[in-house]
PDB file of C-alpha atoms in Angstrom:
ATOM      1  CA  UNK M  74     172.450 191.636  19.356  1.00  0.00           C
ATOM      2  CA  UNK M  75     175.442 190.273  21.056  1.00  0.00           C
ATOM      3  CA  UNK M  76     178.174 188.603  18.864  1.00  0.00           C
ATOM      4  CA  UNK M  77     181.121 186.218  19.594  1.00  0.00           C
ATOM      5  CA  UNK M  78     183.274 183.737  18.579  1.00  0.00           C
ATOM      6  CA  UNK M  79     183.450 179.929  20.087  1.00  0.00           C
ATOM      7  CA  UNK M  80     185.591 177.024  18.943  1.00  0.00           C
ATOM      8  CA  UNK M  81     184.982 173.397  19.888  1.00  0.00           C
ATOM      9  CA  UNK M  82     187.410 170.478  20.169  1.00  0.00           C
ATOM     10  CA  UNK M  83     187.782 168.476  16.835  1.00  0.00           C
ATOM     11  CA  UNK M  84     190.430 164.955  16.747  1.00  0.00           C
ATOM     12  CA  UNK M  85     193.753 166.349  15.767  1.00  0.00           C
ATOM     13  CA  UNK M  86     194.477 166.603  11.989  1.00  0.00           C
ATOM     14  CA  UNK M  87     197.358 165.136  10.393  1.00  0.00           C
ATOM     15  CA  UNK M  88     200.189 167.661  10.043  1.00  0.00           C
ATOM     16  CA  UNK M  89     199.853 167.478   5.893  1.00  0.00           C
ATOM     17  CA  UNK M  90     196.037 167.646   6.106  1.00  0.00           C
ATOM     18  CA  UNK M  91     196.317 171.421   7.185  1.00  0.00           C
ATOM     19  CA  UNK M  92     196.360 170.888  11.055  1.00  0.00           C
ATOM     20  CA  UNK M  93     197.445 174.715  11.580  1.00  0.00           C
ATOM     21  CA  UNK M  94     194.219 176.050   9.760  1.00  0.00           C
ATOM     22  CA  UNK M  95     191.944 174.463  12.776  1.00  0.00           C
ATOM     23  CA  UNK M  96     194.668 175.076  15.138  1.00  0.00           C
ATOM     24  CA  UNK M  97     192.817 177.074  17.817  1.00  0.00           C
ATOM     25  CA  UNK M  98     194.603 180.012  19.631  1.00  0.00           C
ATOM     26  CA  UNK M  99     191.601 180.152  22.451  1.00  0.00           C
ATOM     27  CA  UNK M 100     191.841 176.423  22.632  1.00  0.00           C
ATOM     28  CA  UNK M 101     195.228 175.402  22.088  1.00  0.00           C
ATOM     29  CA  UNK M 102     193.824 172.553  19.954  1.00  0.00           C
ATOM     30  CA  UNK M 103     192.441 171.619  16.729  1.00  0.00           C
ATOM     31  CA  UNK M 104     188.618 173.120  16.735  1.00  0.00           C
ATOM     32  CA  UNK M 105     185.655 174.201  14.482  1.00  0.00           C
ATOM     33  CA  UNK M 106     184.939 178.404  15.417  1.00  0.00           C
ATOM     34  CA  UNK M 107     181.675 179.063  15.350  1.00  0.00           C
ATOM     35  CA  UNK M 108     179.752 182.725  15.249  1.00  0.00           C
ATOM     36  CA  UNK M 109     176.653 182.881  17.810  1.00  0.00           C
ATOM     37  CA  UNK M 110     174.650 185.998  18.256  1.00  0.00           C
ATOM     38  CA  UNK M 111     171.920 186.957  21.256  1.00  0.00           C
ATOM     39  CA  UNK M 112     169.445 189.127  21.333  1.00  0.00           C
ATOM     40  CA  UNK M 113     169.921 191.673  23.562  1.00  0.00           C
ATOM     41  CA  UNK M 114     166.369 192.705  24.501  1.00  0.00           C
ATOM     42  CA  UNK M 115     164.860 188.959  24.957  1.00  0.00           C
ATOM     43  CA  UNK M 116     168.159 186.443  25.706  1.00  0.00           C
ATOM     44  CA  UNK M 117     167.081 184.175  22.734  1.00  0.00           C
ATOM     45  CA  UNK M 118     169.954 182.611  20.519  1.00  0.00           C
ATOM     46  CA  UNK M 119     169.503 184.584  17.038  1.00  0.00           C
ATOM     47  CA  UNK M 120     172.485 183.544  14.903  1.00  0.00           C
ATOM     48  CA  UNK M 121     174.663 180.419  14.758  1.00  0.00           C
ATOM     49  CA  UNK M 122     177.312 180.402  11.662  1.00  0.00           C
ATOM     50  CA  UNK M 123     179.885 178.007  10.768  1.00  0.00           C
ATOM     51  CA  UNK M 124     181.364 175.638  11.363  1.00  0.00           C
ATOM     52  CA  UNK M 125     184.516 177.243  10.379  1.00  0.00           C
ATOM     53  CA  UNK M 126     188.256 175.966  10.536  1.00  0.00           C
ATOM     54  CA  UNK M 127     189.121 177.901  14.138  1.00  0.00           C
ATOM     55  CA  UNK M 128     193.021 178.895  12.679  1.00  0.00           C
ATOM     56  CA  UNK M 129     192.085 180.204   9.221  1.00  0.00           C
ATOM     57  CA  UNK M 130     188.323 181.989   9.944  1.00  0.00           C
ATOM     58  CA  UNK M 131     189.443 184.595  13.713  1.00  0.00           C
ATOM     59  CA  UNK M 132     185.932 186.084  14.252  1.00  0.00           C
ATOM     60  CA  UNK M 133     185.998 189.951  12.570  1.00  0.00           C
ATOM     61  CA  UNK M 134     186.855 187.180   9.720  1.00  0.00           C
ATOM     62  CA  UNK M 135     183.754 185.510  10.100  1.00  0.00           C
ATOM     63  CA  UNK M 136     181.700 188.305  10.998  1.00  0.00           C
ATOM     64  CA  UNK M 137     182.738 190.094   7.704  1.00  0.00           C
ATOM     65  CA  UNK M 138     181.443 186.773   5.394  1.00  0.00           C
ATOM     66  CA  UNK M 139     178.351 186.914   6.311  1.00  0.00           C
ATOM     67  CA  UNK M 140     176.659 188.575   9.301  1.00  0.00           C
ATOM     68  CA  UNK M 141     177.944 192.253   8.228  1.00  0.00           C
ATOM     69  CA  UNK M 142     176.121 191.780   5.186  1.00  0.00           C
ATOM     70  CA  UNK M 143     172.636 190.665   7.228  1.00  0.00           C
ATOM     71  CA  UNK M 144     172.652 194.148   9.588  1.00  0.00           C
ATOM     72  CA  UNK M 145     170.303 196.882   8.048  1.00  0.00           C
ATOM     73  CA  UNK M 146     172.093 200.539   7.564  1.00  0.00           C
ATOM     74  CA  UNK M 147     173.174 202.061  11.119  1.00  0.00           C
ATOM     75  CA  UNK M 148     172.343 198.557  12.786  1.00  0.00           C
ATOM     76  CA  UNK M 149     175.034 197.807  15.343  1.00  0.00           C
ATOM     77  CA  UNK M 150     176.371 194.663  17.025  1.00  0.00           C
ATOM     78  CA  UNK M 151     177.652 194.178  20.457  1.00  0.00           C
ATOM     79  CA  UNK M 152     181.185 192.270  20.739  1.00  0.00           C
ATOM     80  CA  UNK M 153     184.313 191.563  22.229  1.00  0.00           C
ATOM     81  CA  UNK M 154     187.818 193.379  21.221  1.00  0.00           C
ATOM     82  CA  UNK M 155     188.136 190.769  18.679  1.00  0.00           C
ATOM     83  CA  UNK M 156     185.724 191.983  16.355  1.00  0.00           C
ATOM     84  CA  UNK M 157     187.857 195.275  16.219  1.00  0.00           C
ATOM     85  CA  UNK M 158     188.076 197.577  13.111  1.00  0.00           C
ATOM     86  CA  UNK M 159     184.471 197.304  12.110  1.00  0.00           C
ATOM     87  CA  UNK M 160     182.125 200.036  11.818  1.00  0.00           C
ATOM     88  CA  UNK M 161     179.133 197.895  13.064  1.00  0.00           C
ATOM     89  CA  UNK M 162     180.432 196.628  15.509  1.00  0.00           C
ATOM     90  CA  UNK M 163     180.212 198.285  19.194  1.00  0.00           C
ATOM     91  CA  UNK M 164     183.321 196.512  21.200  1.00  0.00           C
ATOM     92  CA  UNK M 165     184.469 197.005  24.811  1.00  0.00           C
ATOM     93  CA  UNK M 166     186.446 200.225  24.309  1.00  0.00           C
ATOM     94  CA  UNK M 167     183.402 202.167  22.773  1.00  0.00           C
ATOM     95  CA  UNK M 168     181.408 203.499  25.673  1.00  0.00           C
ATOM     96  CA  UNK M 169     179.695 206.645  26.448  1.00  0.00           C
ATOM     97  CA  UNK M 170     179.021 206.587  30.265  1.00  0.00           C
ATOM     98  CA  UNK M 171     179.768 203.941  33.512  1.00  0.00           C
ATOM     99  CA  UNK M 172     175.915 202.917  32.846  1.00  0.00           C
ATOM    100  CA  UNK M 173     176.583 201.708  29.109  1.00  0.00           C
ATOM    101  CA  UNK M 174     179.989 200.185  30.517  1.00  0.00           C
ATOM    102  CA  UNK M 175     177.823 198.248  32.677  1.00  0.00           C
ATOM    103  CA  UNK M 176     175.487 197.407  30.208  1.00  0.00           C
ATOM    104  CA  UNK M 177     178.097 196.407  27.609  1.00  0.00           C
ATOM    105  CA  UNK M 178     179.964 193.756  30.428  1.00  0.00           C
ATOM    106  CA  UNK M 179     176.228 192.384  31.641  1.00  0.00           C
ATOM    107  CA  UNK M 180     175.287 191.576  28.009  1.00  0.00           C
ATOM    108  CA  UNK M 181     178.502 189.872  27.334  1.00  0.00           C
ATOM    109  CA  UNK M 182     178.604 188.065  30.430  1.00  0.00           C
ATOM    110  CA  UNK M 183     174.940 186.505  29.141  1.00  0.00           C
ATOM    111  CA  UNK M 184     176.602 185.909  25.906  1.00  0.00           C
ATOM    112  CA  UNK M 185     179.561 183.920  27.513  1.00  0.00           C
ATOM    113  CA  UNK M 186     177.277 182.133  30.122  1.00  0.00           C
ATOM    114  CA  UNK M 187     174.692 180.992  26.819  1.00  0.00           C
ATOM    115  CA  UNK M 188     177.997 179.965  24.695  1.00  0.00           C
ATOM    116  CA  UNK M 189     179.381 177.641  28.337  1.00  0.00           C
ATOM    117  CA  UNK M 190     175.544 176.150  28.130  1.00  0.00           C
ATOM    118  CA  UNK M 191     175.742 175.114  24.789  1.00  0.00           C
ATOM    119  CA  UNK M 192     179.407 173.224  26.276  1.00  0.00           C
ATOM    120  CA  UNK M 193     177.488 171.706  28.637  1.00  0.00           C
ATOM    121  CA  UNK M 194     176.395 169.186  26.547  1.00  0.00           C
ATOM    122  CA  UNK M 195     178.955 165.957  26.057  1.00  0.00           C
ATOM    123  CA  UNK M 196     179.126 165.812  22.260  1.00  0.00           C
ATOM    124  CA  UNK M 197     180.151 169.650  22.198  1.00  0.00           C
ATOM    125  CA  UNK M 198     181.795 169.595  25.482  1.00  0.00           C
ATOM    126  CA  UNK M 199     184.074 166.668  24.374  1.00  0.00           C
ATOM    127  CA  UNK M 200     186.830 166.177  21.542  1.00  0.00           C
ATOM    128  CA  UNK M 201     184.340 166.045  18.356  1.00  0.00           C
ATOM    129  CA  UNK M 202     185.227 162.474  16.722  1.00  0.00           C
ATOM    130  CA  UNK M 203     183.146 162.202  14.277  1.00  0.00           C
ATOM    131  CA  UNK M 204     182.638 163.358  10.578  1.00  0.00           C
ATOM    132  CA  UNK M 205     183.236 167.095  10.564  1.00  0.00           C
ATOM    133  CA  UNK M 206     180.516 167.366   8.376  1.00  0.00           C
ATOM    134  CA  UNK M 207     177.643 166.897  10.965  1.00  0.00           C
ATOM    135  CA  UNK M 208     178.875 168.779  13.792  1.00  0.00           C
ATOM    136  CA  UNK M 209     176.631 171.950  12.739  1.00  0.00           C
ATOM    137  CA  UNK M 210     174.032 169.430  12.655  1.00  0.00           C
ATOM    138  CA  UNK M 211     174.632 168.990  16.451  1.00  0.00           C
ATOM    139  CA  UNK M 212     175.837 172.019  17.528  1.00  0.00           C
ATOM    140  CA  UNK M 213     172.111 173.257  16.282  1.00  0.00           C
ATOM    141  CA  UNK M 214     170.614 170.769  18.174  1.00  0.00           C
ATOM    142  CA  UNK M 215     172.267 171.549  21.358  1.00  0.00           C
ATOM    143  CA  UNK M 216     171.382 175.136  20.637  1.00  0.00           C
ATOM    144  CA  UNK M 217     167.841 174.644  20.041  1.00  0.00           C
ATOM    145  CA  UNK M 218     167.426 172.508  23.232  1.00  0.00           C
ATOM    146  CA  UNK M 219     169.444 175.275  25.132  1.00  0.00           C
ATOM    147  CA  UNK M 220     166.625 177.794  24.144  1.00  0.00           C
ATOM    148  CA  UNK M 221     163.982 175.329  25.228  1.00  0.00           C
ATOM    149  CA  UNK M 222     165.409 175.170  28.462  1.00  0.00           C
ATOM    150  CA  UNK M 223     165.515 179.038  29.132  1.00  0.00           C
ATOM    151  CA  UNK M 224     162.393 178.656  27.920  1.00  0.00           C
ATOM    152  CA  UNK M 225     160.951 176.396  30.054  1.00  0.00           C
ATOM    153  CA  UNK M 226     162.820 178.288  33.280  1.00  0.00           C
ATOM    154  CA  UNK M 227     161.298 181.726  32.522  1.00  0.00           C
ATOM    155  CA  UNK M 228     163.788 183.062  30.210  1.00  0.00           C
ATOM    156  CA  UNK M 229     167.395 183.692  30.581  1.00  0.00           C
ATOM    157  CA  UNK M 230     169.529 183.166  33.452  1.00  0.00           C
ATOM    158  CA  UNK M 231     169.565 187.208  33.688  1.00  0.00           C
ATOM    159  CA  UNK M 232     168.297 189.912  31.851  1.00  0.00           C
ATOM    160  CA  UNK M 233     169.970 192.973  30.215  1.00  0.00           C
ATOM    161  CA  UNK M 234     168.400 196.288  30.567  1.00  0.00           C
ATOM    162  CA  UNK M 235     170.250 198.146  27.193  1.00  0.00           C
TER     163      UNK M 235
END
């Protein structure tokens, strides 16, 4: 599977309420990082975990609490240079040939186009005002109706040959 990171847009904290542990270096803003994983073979969403505060939890950090321990010995993930200094973990700078360089940028690409999808949607897309507490609730929801609509159009917007 393909791994990343992605943070969405949460109202400003308070300075004294922590503000710098949701502070979000991708974002520039306060946000909630979430982990989302795709199967490579089929496209389908696999793995959502979080939500996480985006400044405290970068995603090796997140990766590490929980998905690490799911992977069965010699099982490997696909992800970006973030996720460096893991032995699981397959980023950009571990190739073997042009073809698996290729491979590698095609099946991130899918994993950046599926995380922009689940953005498309206004509550996710949008500063998050509500209670923190139920944004998993609707980032799943997004996510399952994201599926549904590859789904419904024949599968992913392009597949990966691995």
């Amino acid at each position: 599977m393909s791994v990343d990171g992605t943070d969405f847009l949460i109202l400003k904290r308070r300075p004294h309420s922590g503000e710098k542990k949701y502070y979000s270096h991708k974002l520039r803003h306060a946000a909630l990082g979430y982990e989302v994983a795709v199967c490579i073979q089929t496209g389908h969403l696999v793995w959502i975990n979080g939500p996480f505060p985006a400044g405290s939890f970068p995603d090796i950090k997140i990766f590490r609490r929980n998905l690490k321990g799911q992977l069965l010995p010699g099982e490997m993930v696909e992800a970006d240079k973030g996720y460096r200094g893991d032995e699981p973990v397959r980023h950009s700078n571990v190739v073997v040939s042009r073809s698996d360089a290729r491979a590698k940028q095609r099946v991130m690409t899918r994993h950046e186009t599926m995380s922009s999808d689940l953005k498309r949607f206004g509550c996710l897309k949008q500063q998050w005002r509500h209670s923190l507490n139920k944004h998993s609730a609707a980032l799943a929801s997004c996510a399952l109706l994201t599926q549904l609509m590859y789904e419904l159009e024949g599968g992913p917007k392009f597949h990966c040959k691995y």
